[in-house]
Amino acid sequence: MVVMNKARAREMRLITALFVLSCLLKTTTTSPATWAYSRDDALAWRPASSLLHQLRHLGVRALIRDDAEATALASADFGNMSDAQPPAAAVLYPSCPEDIATLLRASCTRPSPFPVSARGCGHSTRGQASAPRGVVVDMMSLGCHAGGSASRLSVSVDGRYVDAGGEQLWVDVLRAALAHGLTPRSWTDYLHLTVGGTLSNAGISGQAFRHGPQISNVQELDVITGLGEMVRCSKEKHGDLFDAVLGGLGQFGVITRARIPLTPAPARARWVRLFYTGAAALTGDQERLIGVDLGTAVSGLMDYVEGSVVLADQGRVGSWRSSFFSDADAARIAALAEEVGGVLYCLEGALYYGGAARGGEADVDQRLNVLLGELRYARGFAFVQDVSYAGFLDRVRDGELKLRASGLWDVPHPWLNLFLPRSRVLDFAAGVFHGILRRDSTTGAMGPVLVYPMNRNRWDADTSAVLPEEEEVFYTVGILRSSVPASTDGGRQLLRRLEEQNEEILRFCEETGIPCVQYLPYYADQDGWEKKHFGLAKWARFVDRKRKYDPKAILSRGQRIFTSPLA
């Protein structure tokens, strides 16, 4: 009787929530092409009694909330930008993937389908995971129900793979795999993101030069399409959907499970930072390290290769990403930056060893000695630490906790991420690092400026990710500045200036003919997506896939790619 009463009470709570939702959400006669982003419209959709009946009798085991607290939280993201889109009308907290499929099928039955967006950690910067006046699916809820987390993250030692729910954090994937002496091959630099979130973009870090991005390291997906269909897909089965979803910006389906291949894990990382006085020396060494010329002595010696730009007048040479340098070392680095005109470059790398890696401590010592003798950094400015493999991969977390403690994490993040062809990276460095960023200091801004190369042949061209044309090697540049709280006049002014700098950088690329492509892209309208991001051929493929898997443009309208059903 107690069980029956609890079940009945749960059903009644769901019925009540849906009834309240139906009363609060109002119908609009605005055309489907424009309603999603008009701030003056009334709420855009209302579940009629037939929809309530459908949801109730399809066995939805979820909680829908439409209170201000829930919708505000679901509509916010890491960017904390002032131009946020209209908030969601409601939030779905699914207990299983079928709940999400039910919601999407319900939207499909409406004359004017309501938007639905999957939201993991909300680490987007321009509201990409929002559902303006629609329903946000809180993906983290999938792992919060009884037995959910354990059952949605499992390692097959014999099969050398991990099955992870789309809501699972990469740091938890790492811990689960390491418990068996295994690890995924490709990572992001920040592990407190969801599996589905990074696979919807690309997932890159300093290991992508060797293993490709995370989207090139997936064996199988469970996906719910915009039609509400639950599909298991891989390269061999439903391959077009598999390719579309990877790097697809949430446009074709919701990832509810991913099978990630595993490899034997190292135990330790020799973490290296080397400082350079010029961009040409840095990029030349980076290209040697990633194997552009396989005949060099340093080719392949590093397992992780990144780099960053140090602007002397920002004052924080060590960056928030670690406490790598002593105060004395930081002062020496700052003095060197001033001596060479205010801009230094840092090569950041790691050599893995121990565990199941290729060698032990003697081997890593030998590799490091070769690197320090061959690379063209400023002598006397090599810094080395020895850390655990897991500690190295999760190193950004320490910086996050420090920023949270000082109230500098939940601030505006006007980030700009670009892919650049190898042939133009030095032109970009001269115009942006030594020009725009150097001459117009933004006092109060902080955060790393990353620059490092990748090999195109490690990327799967069939996925939805977009890369610079033609050249085999391309660079990622991440200008990851953070502002200060925007609640003050100074904060608002700083945010405006950082956004203006981003626009100036994009104009510089356009005017000088540097064919850059945005990573984690943002465009205000479909025309920008078509002409500036995809180009004619890639846009045609993207539209064809959208028409096939989400023809009513229900999914991820916060990206502003499609705002109305496709003809």
Coordinates of C-alpha atoms in Angstrom, one line a residue:
M1 CA 0.0 0.0 0.0
V2 CA 2.9 2.4 0.8
V3 CA 4.4 1.7 -2.6
M4 CA 1.0 2.3 -4.3
N5 CA 0.5 5.5 -2.4
K6 CA 4.0 6.8 -3.4
A7 CA 3.4 5.9 -7.0
R8 CA 0.0 7.6 -7.0
A9 CA 1.5 10.7 -5.3
R10 CA 4.2 10.9 -8.0
E11 CA 1.5 10.7 -10.7
M12 CA -0.5 13.4 -9.1
R13 CA 2.5 15.7 -8.8
L14 CA 3.3 15.2 -12.5
I15 CA -0.4 15.9 -13.4
T16 CA -0.4 19.0 -11.3
A17 CA 2.9 20.3 -12.7
L18 CA 1.6 19.8 -16.3
F19 CA -1.7 21.5 -15.5
V20 CA 0.0 24.5 -14.0
L21 CA 2.4 24.6 -17.0
S22 CA -0.5 24.6 -19.4
C23 CA -2.1 27.5 -17.6
L24 CA 1.0 29.6 -17.6
L25 CA 2.2 29.1 -21.1
K26 CA 0.2 31.1 -23.6
T27 CA -0.5 30.7 -27.3
T28 CA 0.9 33.1 -29.8
T29 CA -0.1 33.7 -33.5
T30 CA 3.4 34.9 -34.4
S31 CA 4.8 33.1 -37.5
P32 CA 7.2 30.2 -36.8
A33 CA 10.0 32.0 -38.6
T34 CA 10.2 34.8 -36.1
W35 CA 8.6 33.8 -32.8
A36 CA 11.6 32.2 -31.1
Y37 CA 13.6 35.4 -30.6
S38 CA 11.1 38.2 -30.4
R39 CA 11.4 39.6 -26.9
D40 CA 8.0 41.2 -27.0
D41 CA 6.0 38.1 -27.9
A42 CA 3.9 36.3 -25.4
L43 CA 5.0 32.8 -24.4
A44 CA 5.2 30.8 -27.5
W45 CA 3.3 27.6 -26.9
R46 CA 0.7 26.0 -24.7
P47 CA 0.3 22.3 -24.2
A48 CA -3.4 21.7 -24.9
S49 CA -5.4 19.1 -23.0
S50 CA -4.6 16.5 -25.6
L51 CA -0.9 17.0 -25.0
L52 CA -1.3 16.6 -21.3
H53 CA -3.3 13.4 -21.9
Q54 CA -0.5 12.1 -24.2
L55 CA 2.3 12.9 -21.8
R56 CA 0.4 11.3 -18.9
H57 CA -0.5 8.1 -20.7
L58 CA 2.9 7.7 -22.4
G59 CA 4.3 7.0 -18.9
V60 CA 6.6 10.0 -18.5
R61 CA 8.6 9.6 -15.3
A62 CA 9.8 13.1 -15.0
L63 CA 9.3 16.3 -13.3
I64 CA 8.5 19.5 -15.3
R65 CA 9.0 22.8 -13.6
D66 CA 8.1 26.3 -14.8
D67 CA 8.9 28.4 -11.8
A68 CA 11.2 31.3 -12.1
E69 CA 14.1 29.7 -10.2
A70 CA 14.2 26.6 -12.4
T71 CA 13.8 28.5 -15.7
A72 CA 16.4 31.1 -14.8
L73 CA 19.0 28.5 -13.9
A74 CA 18.3 26.5 -17.0
S75 CA 18.6 29.6 -19.2
A76 CA 21.9 30.8 -17.7
D77 CA 25.3 29.6 -18.8
F78 CA 29.0 30.0 -18.2
G79 CA 29.2 33.1 -20.5
N80 CA 27.1 35.3 -18.3
M81 CA 26.7 37.6 -21.2
S82 CA 24.4 40.6 -21.1
D83 CA 22.7 39.7 -24.4
A84 CA 21.1 36.5 -23.1
Q85 CA 18.2 35.1 -25.2
P86 CA 14.6 34.9 -23.8
P87 CA 14.5 32.3 -21.0
A88 CA 13.0 28.9 -21.2
A89 CA 9.4 28.4 -20.4
A90 CA 9.9 25.1 -18.6
V91 CA 12.5 22.6 -17.5
L92 CA 12.3 18.8 -17.9
Y93 CA 14.1 16.7 -15.4
P94 CA 14.2 13.3 -17.1
S95 CA 14.6 10.0 -15.2
C96 CA 15.4 8.1 -18.3
P97 CA 16.0 8.7 -22.1
E98 CA 12.5 7.7 -22.9
D99 CA 11.2 10.8 -21.0
I100 CA 13.2 13.0 -23.5
A101 CA 11.9 11.1 -26.5
T102 CA 8.3 11.6 -25.2
L103 CA 8.9 15.3 -24.9
L104 CA 10.3 15.6 -28.4
R105 CA 7.4 13.5 -29.9
A106 CA 5.0 15.7 -28.1
S107 CA 6.6 18.8 -29.7
C108 CA 6.4 17.2 -33.1
T109 CA 2.7 16.8 -32.8
R110 CA 2.1 20.5 -32.3
P111 CA 1.2 22.8 -35.2
S112 CA 3.9 25.1 -34.0
P113 CA 6.5 22.9 -32.3
F114 CA 8.1 24.2 -29.1
P115 CA 11.9 24.4 -28.9
V116 CA 13.8 21.7 -26.9
S117 CA 17.4 22.0 -25.8
A118 CA 19.6 19.5 -23.9
R119 CA 21.7 21.2 -21.2
G120 CA 24.5 19.6 -19.4
C121 CA 26.8 21.9 -17.3
G122 CA 25.8 25.0 -19.3
H123 CA 29.3 25.7 -20.3
S124 CA 28.4 27.6 -23.4
T125 CA 29.1 31.3 -23.6
R126 CA 26.3 32.7 -25.8
G127 CA 23.2 30.9 -24.7
Q128 CA 23.7 28.0 -27.1
A129 CA 22.1 25.5 -24.8
S130 CA 19.1 27.6 -24.1
A131 CA 15.6 27.0 -25.4
P132 CA 14.0 30.4 -25.8
R133 CA 10.4 30.1 -24.6
G134 CA 10.7 26.4 -24.9
V135 CA 11.8 23.4 -22.7
V136 CA 15.3 22.9 -21.5
V137 CA 16.1 19.2 -20.7
D138 CA 18.3 19.1 -17.6
M139 CA 20.6 16.2 -18.7
M140 CA 22.2 15.9 -15.3
S141 CA 18.9 14.6 -13.9
L142 CA 19.5 11.3 -15.8
G143 CA 22.3 10.4 -13.4
C144 CA 20.6 11.6 -10.2
H145 CA 17.8 9.0 -9.9
A146 CA 18.2 5.9 -7.8
G147 CA 20.8 3.7 -9.4
G148 CA 21.1 6.1 -12.3
S149 CA 24.7 7.2 -12.0
A150 CA 26.2 3.7 -11.5
S151 CA 24.1 2.2 -14.3
R152 CA 25.0 5.0 -16.7
L153 CA 28.8 4.7 -16.5
S154 CA 30.3 1.3 -17.0
V155 CA 33.7 0.0 -18.1
S156 CA 34.3 -3.1 -20.2
V157 CA 37.8 -4.3 -19.5
D158 CA 37.7 -7.1 -22.1
G159 CA 36.1 -4.8 -24.7
R160 CA 38.4 -1.9 -23.9
Y161 CA 35.6 0.7 -23.8
V162 CA 33.5 2.7 -21.5
D163 CA 29.8 3.3 -21.9
A164 CA 28.9 6.7 -20.5
G165 CA 25.6 8.5 -20.3
G166 CA 25.5 11.8 -22.2
E167 CA 25.2 13.6 -18.9
Q168 CA 28.3 12.0 -17.3
L169 CA 31.3 14.3 -16.6
W170 CA 34.6 13.5 -18.3
V171 CA 36.4 13.6 -14.9
D172 CA 34.1 10.7 -13.8
V173 CA 34.8 8.8 -17.0
L174 CA 38.5 9.2 -16.3
R175 CA 38.2 7.9 -12.7
A176 CA 36.1 4.9 -13.8
A177 CA 38.6 4.0 -16.5
L178 CA 41.6 4.5 -14.3
A179 CA 40.2 2.1 -11.7
H180 CA 40.9 -0.6 -14.4
G181 CA 44.2 0.8 -15.5
L182 CA 42.6 2.2 -18.7
T183 CA 42.0 5.7 -20.1
P184 CA 40.3 7.4 -23.1
R185 CA 42.9 8.7 -25.6
S186 CA 41.5 12.2 -26.3
W187 CA 40.4 14.9 -23.8
T188 CA 39.3 18.4 -23.3
D189 CA 41.4 20.7 -21.1
Y190 CA 38.5 21.0 -18.6
L191 CA 37.1 17.7 -17.5
H192 CA 34.1 19.0 -15.6
L193 CA 32.0 19.0 -18.8
T194 CA 29.5 16.4 -20.0
V195 CA 30.2 13.7 -22.5
G196 CA 27.3 14.8 -24.7
G197 CA 28.3 18.4 -24.5
T198 CA 31.8 18.0 -25.8
L199 CA 30.8 15.5 -28.4
S200 CA 28.3 17.9 -29.8
N201 CA 31.2 20.3 -30.5
A202 CA 34.5 18.4 -31.0
G203 CA 36.4 18.1 -27.7
I204 CA 40.0 19.3 -28.2
S205 CA 43.2 19.5 -26.1
G206 CA 46.9 19.0 -26.5
Q207 CA 46.5 15.3 -27.3
A208 CA 44.4 16.0 -30.4
F209 CA 47.5 16.3 -32.6
R210 CA 48.0 12.5 -32.1
H211 CA 44.6 11.0 -31.5
G212 CA 42.3 13.6 -33.0
P213 CA 39.5 15.3 -31.1
Q214 CA 37.0 13.4 -28.9
I215 CA 34.6 13.1 -31.8
S216 CA 37.2 11.0 -33.6
N217 CA 37.3 8.7 -30.7
V218 CA 33.7 7.3 -30.4
Q219 CA 32.6 3.8 -31.3
E220 CA 28.8 4.1 -30.8
L221 CA 26.1 6.5 -29.7
D222 CA 22.5 6.4 -28.4
V223 CA 20.7 9.4 -29.9
I224 CA 17.2 10.8 -29.7
T225 CA 16.5 12.6 -32.9
G226 CA 14.3 15.7 -33.3
L227 CA 11.5 13.4 -34.3
G228 CA 11.6 11.6 -31.0
E229 CA 13.2 8.5 -32.4
M230 CA 15.6 6.6 -30.2
V231 CA 18.5 5.3 -32.4
R232 CA 21.6 3.4 -31.6
C233 CA 24.2 4.4 -34.3
S234 CA 27.8 3.9 -35.2
K235 CA 29.9 4.1 -38.4
E236 CA 28.5 0.8 -39.5
K237 CA 24.9 1.3 -38.5
H238 CA 22.9 4.5 -39.2
G239 CA 26.3 6.1 -40.0
D240 CA 24.9 9.3 -41.4
L241 CA 23.2 10.1 -38.1
F242 CA 26.3 9.1 -36.2
D243 CA 28.5 11.5 -38.2
A244 CA 25.8 14.3 -38.1
V245 CA 25.6 14.3 -34.3
L246 CA 29.3 14.4 -33.7
G247 CA 30.2 18.0 -33.8
G248 CA 26.6 18.8 -34.8
L249 CA 26.0 21.5 -32.2
G250 CA 23.0 19.7 -30.9
Q251 CA 21.0 20.2 -34.1
F252 CA 20.3 16.5 -35.0
G253 CA 19.8 14.7 -31.8
V254 CA 20.3 14.4 -28.0
I255 CA 23.2 12.1 -27.1
T256 CA 22.1 9.9 -24.2
R257 CA 25.0 7.4 -24.3
A258 CA 28.5 7.2 -25.9
R259 CA 30.8 4.3 -26.2
I260 CA 34.4 5.6 -25.8
P261 CA 37.4 3.3 -26.7
L262 CA 40.0 2.9 -23.9
T263 CA 43.7 2.2 -23.9
P264 CA 46.2 1.3 -21.2
A265 CA 46.8 4.3 -18.9
P266 CA 50.1 5.9 -17.9
A267 CA 50.6 6.7 -14.2
R268 CA 52.6 9.9 -14.3
A269 CA 53.2 13.0 -16.4
R270 CA 56.3 15.1 -16.7
W271 CA 54.8 18.5 -17.1
V272 CA 56.9 21.0 -19.0
R273 CA 56.6 24.8 -19.7
L274 CA 59.2 26.5 -21.9
F275 CA 59.2 30.2 -22.7
Y276 CA 59.9 31.7 -26.2
T277 CA 60.6 35.2 -27.2
G278 CA 59.0 34.9 -30.7
A279 CA 56.0 33.3 -32.3
A280 CA 58.1 31.7 -35.2
A281 CA 60.3 29.8 -32.7
L282 CA 57.3 28.6 -30.7
T283 CA 55.2 27.4 -33.7
G284 CA 58.2 25.9 -35.4
D285 CA 58.9 23.7 -32.4
Q286 CA 55.3 22.8 -31.9
E287 CA 55.1 21.6 -35.5
R288 CA 58.3 19.5 -35.0
L289 CA 56.7 18.0 -31.9
I290 CA 53.5 17.0 -33.6
G291 CA 55.3 15.3 -36.4
V292 CA 55.0 17.7 -39.3
D293 CA 58.6 16.6 -40.2
L294 CA 59.0 13.0 -38.9
G295 CA 62.7 13.2 -39.4
T296 CA 63.4 15.6 -36.5
A297 CA 64.9 14.4 -33.2
V298 CA 61.9 15.7 -31.1
S299 CA 59.1 14.3 -33.3
G300 CA 56.6 12.4 -31.2
L301 CA 58.5 12.8 -27.9
M302 CA 55.7 14.7 -26.2
D303 CA 52.3 13.2 -25.6
Y304 CA 50.6 16.5 -25.1
V305 CA 51.4 19.8 -26.9
E306 CA 49.8 23.1 -26.4
G307 CA 51.0 26.7 -26.1
S308 CA 50.0 30.1 -24.8
V309 CA 50.7 33.8 -25.2
V310 CA 51.9 35.9 -22.2
L311 CA 51.1 39.6 -22.3
A312 CA 53.3 41.4 -19.8
D313 CA 50.9 44.1 -18.8
Q314 CA 48.3 41.6 -17.7
G315 CA 50.5 40.9 -14.7
R316 CA 49.6 37.2 -14.1
V317 CA 52.2 35.3 -16.0
G318 CA 51.4 32.0 -14.4
S319 CA 47.7 32.3 -15.4
W320 CA 44.8 31.0 -13.4
R321 CA 45.2 27.5 -14.8
S322 CA 47.8 26.5 -12.3
S323 CA 50.2 27.7 -9.7
F324 CA 53.1 26.4 -11.7
F325 CA 55.6 29.2 -11.0
S326 CA 57.2 30.5 -7.8
D327 CA 56.9 34.3 -7.2
A328 CA 60.6 34.6 -8.2
D329 CA 60.1 32.7 -11.4
A330 CA 57.1 34.8 -12.3
A331 CA 59.1 38.0 -11.7
R332 CA 61.8 36.7 -14.1
I333 CA 59.3 35.8 -16.7
A334 CA 57.6 39.2 -16.5
A335 CA 61.0 40.9 -16.8
L336 CA 61.8 38.9 -19.9
A337 CA 58.4 39.8 -21.4
E338 CA 59.1 43.5 -20.9
E339 CA 62.6 43.1 -22.4
V340 CA 61.3 41.7 -25.6
G341 CA 58.4 44.2 -26.1
G342 CA 55.6 42.8 -23.9
V343 CA 54.8 39.5 -25.6
L344 CA 56.1 36.1 -24.7
Y345 CA 55.1 32.6 -25.8
C346 CA 55.0 29.5 -23.7
L347 CA 55.1 25.9 -24.9
E348 CA 53.2 23.6 -22.6
G349 CA 53.7 19.9 -22.9
A350 CA 53.6 16.6 -21.1
L351 CA 55.5 13.3 -21.4
Y352 CA 53.5 10.4 -20.0
Y353 CA 55.3 7.4 -18.3
G354 CA 54.8 4.6 -15.8
G355 CA 51.8 2.3 -15.6
A356 CA 51.2 0.9 -19.0
A357 CA 52.9 3.8 -20.8
R358 CA 55.9 3.2 -23.1
G359 CA 58.6 3.6 -20.4
G360 CA 59.5 4.3 -16.9
E361 CA 61.4 7.1 -15.2
A362 CA 64.7 6.5 -17.0
D363 CA 62.9 6.7 -20.4
V364 CA 61.1 9.9 -19.6
D365 CA 64.4 11.5 -18.3
Q366 CA 66.0 10.6 -21.6
R367 CA 63.1 12.0 -23.7
L368 CA 63.1 15.3 -21.6
N369 CA 66.9 15.7 -22.0
V370 CA 66.5 15.5 -25.8
L371 CA 63.7 18.0 -25.8
L372 CA 65.6 20.5 -23.6
G373 CA 68.6 20.2 -25.9
E374 CA 66.8 20.5 -29.2
L375 CA 64.0 23.0 -28.7
R376 CA 64.6 26.7 -29.3
Y377 CA 63.2 28.2 -26.1
A378 CA 64.9 31.0 -24.1
R379 CA 67.6 29.3 -22.2
G380 CA 67.1 29.5 -18.4
F381 CA 63.3 29.6 -18.9
A382 CA 62.4 25.9 -18.7
F383 CA 60.1 24.8 -15.9
V384 CA 59.3 21.2 -15.1
Q385 CA 57.0 19.4 -12.6
D386 CA 56.2 15.8 -12.1
V387 CA 52.6 15.0 -11.4
S388 CA 50.1 12.1 -11.6
Y389 CA 48.5 11.5 -15.0
A390 CA 45.0 12.2 -13.5
G391 CA 46.3 15.3 -11.8
F392 CA 47.7 16.7 -15.0
L393 CA 44.5 16.0 -17.0
D394 CA 42.4 17.7 -14.3
R395 CA 44.8 20.6 -13.6
V396 CA 42.3 23.3 -14.6
R397 CA 40.1 22.4 -11.7
D398 CA 42.6 23.8 -9.2
G399 CA 42.4 27.2 -10.9
E400 CA 38.6 27.0 -11.0
L401 CA 38.4 26.5 -7.3
K402 CA 40.6 29.4 -6.6
L403 CA 38.5 31.7 -8.8
R404 CA 35.3 30.5 -7.2
A405 CA 36.8 31.2 -3.8
S406 CA 37.6 34.8 -4.8
G407 CA 34.2 35.4 -6.6
L408 CA 35.8 35.5 -10.1
W409 CA 34.3 32.3 -11.7
D410 CA 30.7 33.4 -12.3
V411 CA 31.7 36.5 -14.3
P412 CA 31.2 37.3 -18.0
H413 CA 33.4 35.1 -20.3
P414 CA 33.5 36.7 -23.8
W415 CA 35.6 33.9 -25.3
L416 CA 36.7 33.7 -28.9
N417 CA 38.0 30.4 -30.3
L418 CA 39.4 30.2 -33.8
F419 CA 40.9 27.6 -36.1
L420 CA 43.6 29.1 -38.4
P421 CA 45.5 27.6 -41.3
R422 CA 49.2 27.0 -40.6
S423 CA 50.4 29.4 -43.4
R424 CA 48.7 32.4 -41.7
V425 CA 49.4 31.8 -38.0
L426 CA 52.4 34.2 -37.9
D427 CA 50.4 36.9 -39.7
F428 CA 47.7 36.4 -37.0
A429 CA 50.3 36.6 -34.2
A430 CA 51.7 39.9 -35.6
G431 CA 48.3 41.5 -36.0
V432 CA 46.5 40.2 -33.0
F433 CA 49.0 39.2 -30.2
H434 CA 51.5 42.0 -30.9
G435 CA 48.9 44.4 -32.3
I436 CA 45.3 44.4 -31.1
L437 CA 45.8 42.7 -27.7
R438 CA 49.1 44.4 -27.0
R439 CA 48.3 48.0 -27.8
D440 CA 44.9 48.0 -26.2
S441 CA 45.4 46.6 -22.7
T442 CA 42.1 45.6 -21.0
T443 CA 42.9 46.2 -17.3
G444 CA 41.0 43.8 -15.2
A445 CA 40.7 41.1 -17.8
M446 CA 42.3 37.7 -17.1
G447 CA 42.5 34.3 -18.6
P448 CA 44.8 32.3 -21.0
V449 CA 45.3 33.0 -24.7
L450 CA 46.1 29.5 -26.2
V451 CA 47.8 28.7 -29.5
Y452 CA 48.7 25.2 -30.7
P453 CA 48.6 23.1 -33.8
M454 CA 46.7 20.0 -34.9
N455 CA 46.9 17.5 -37.7
R456 CA 43.9 17.5 -40.0
N457 CA 44.3 13.8 -40.8
R458 CA 43.3 13.0 -37.2
W459 CA 39.9 14.5 -37.8
D460 CA 37.0 12.6 -39.4
A461 CA 35.8 14.7 -42.4
D462 CA 32.4 13.0 -42.3
T463 CA 31.4 14.6 -38.9
S464 CA 29.7 18.0 -38.7
A465 CA 32.8 19.8 -37.4
V466 CA 34.1 22.6 -39.6
L467 CA 37.9 23.1 -40.2
P468 CA 39.9 25.6 -42.2
E469 CA 40.2 24.5 -45.8
E470 CA 43.0 22.6 -47.5
E471 CA 46.1 22.8 -45.2
E472 CA 47.1 19.7 -43.4
V473 CA 48.1 21.5 -40.2
F474 CA 45.9 24.1 -38.6
Y475 CA 46.1 26.0 -35.3
T476 CA 43.6 26.6 -32.6
V477 CA 43.7 30.0 -30.9
G478 CA 41.6 30.4 -27.8
I479 CA 41.3 33.9 -26.5
L480 CA 39.7 32.9 -23.2
R481 CA 39.5 36.2 -21.3
S482 CA 37.2 36.7 -18.3
S483 CA 35.8 40.0 -17.3
V484 CA 34.8 41.2 -13.8
P485 CA 31.2 41.1 -12.5
A486 CA 29.1 43.1 -14.9
S487 CA 26.9 44.6 -12.1
T488 CA 29.2 47.6 -11.9
D489 CA 29.8 50.4 -14.5
G490 CA 33.4 49.3 -14.7
G491 CA 32.4 45.7 -15.3
R492 CA 30.0 46.6 -18.1
Q493 CA 32.6 48.8 -19.7
L494 CA 35.2 46.1 -19.6
L495 CA 32.8 43.5 -21.0
R496 CA 32.0 45.9 -23.9
R497 CA 35.6 46.5 -24.6
L498 CA 36.4 42.7 -24.7
E499 CA 33.5 42.1 -27.1
E500 CA 34.7 45.0 -29.3
Q501 CA 38.2 43.4 -29.3
N502 CA 36.7 40.1 -30.5
E503 CA 34.9 41.9 -33.3
E504 CA 38.1 43.7 -34.2
I505 CA 40.0 40.4 -34.4
L506 CA 37.4 38.9 -36.7
R507 CA 37.5 42.0 -38.9
F508 CA 41.3 41.8 -39.0
C509 CA 41.1 38.2 -40.3
E510 CA 38.5 39.2 -42.9
E511 CA 40.4 42.3 -44.1
T512 CA 43.8 40.4 -44.3
G513 CA 42.3 37.3 -45.9
I514 CA 43.0 34.9 -43.0
P515 CA 40.4 32.2 -43.5
C516 CA 39.5 31.5 -39.8
V517 CA 36.8 29.3 -38.6
Q518 CA 35.2 29.7 -35.2
Y519 CA 35.3 26.8 -32.8
L520 CA 32.4 26.8 -30.3
P521 CA 30.9 29.2 -32.9
Y522 CA 28.4 31.9 -32.5
Y523 CA 26.5 33.8 -35.2
A524 CA 23.5 36.0 -34.7
D525 CA 21.5 34.7 -37.6
Q526 CA 21.4 31.9 -40.3
D527 CA 23.1 34.1 -42.9
G528 CA 26.2 34.3 -40.7
W529 CA 26.2 30.5 -40.2
E530 CA 25.8 29.8 -43.9
K531 CA 28.3 32.2 -45.3
K532 CA 30.9 32.7 -42.6
H533 CA 31.0 29.3 -40.9
F534 CA 29.9 26.5 -43.2
G535 CA 30.4 27.7 -46.7
L536 CA 28.2 26.4 -49.6
A537 CA 29.1 22.7 -49.7
K538 CA 29.2 22.1 -45.9
W539 CA 26.0 24.2 -45.4
A540 CA 24.1 22.1 -48.0
R541 CA 25.1 18.9 -46.2
F542 CA 24.2 20.4 -42.8
V543 CA 20.7 21.4 -44.0
D544 CA 20.1 18.0 -45.6
R545 CA 20.9 16.3 -42.3
K546 CA 18.7 18.8 -40.4
R547 CA 15.8 18.1 -42.8
K548 CA 16.3 14.4 -42.2
Y549 CA 16.6 14.3 -38.4
D550 CA 15.0 17.4 -37.1
P551 CA 12.8 18.8 -39.9
K552 CA 10.7 20.9 -37.5
A553 CA 13.8 22.6 -36.1
I554 CA 12.9 21.7 -32.5
L555 CA 16.4 21.1 -31.2
S556 CA 18.9 23.6 -30.0
R557 CA 17.4 26.8 -31.3
G558 CA 19.7 28.6 -28.9
Q559 CA 22.4 28.2 -31.5
R560 CA 20.3 30.5 -33.8
I561 CA 21.1 28.3 -36.8
F562 CA 17.5 27.2 -37.6
T563 CA 14.6 29.1 -36.0
S564 CA 11.7 27.7 -38.0
P565 CA 10.7 24.3 -39.5
L566 CA 12.4 23.4 -42.8
A567 CA 10.3 23.3 -45.9

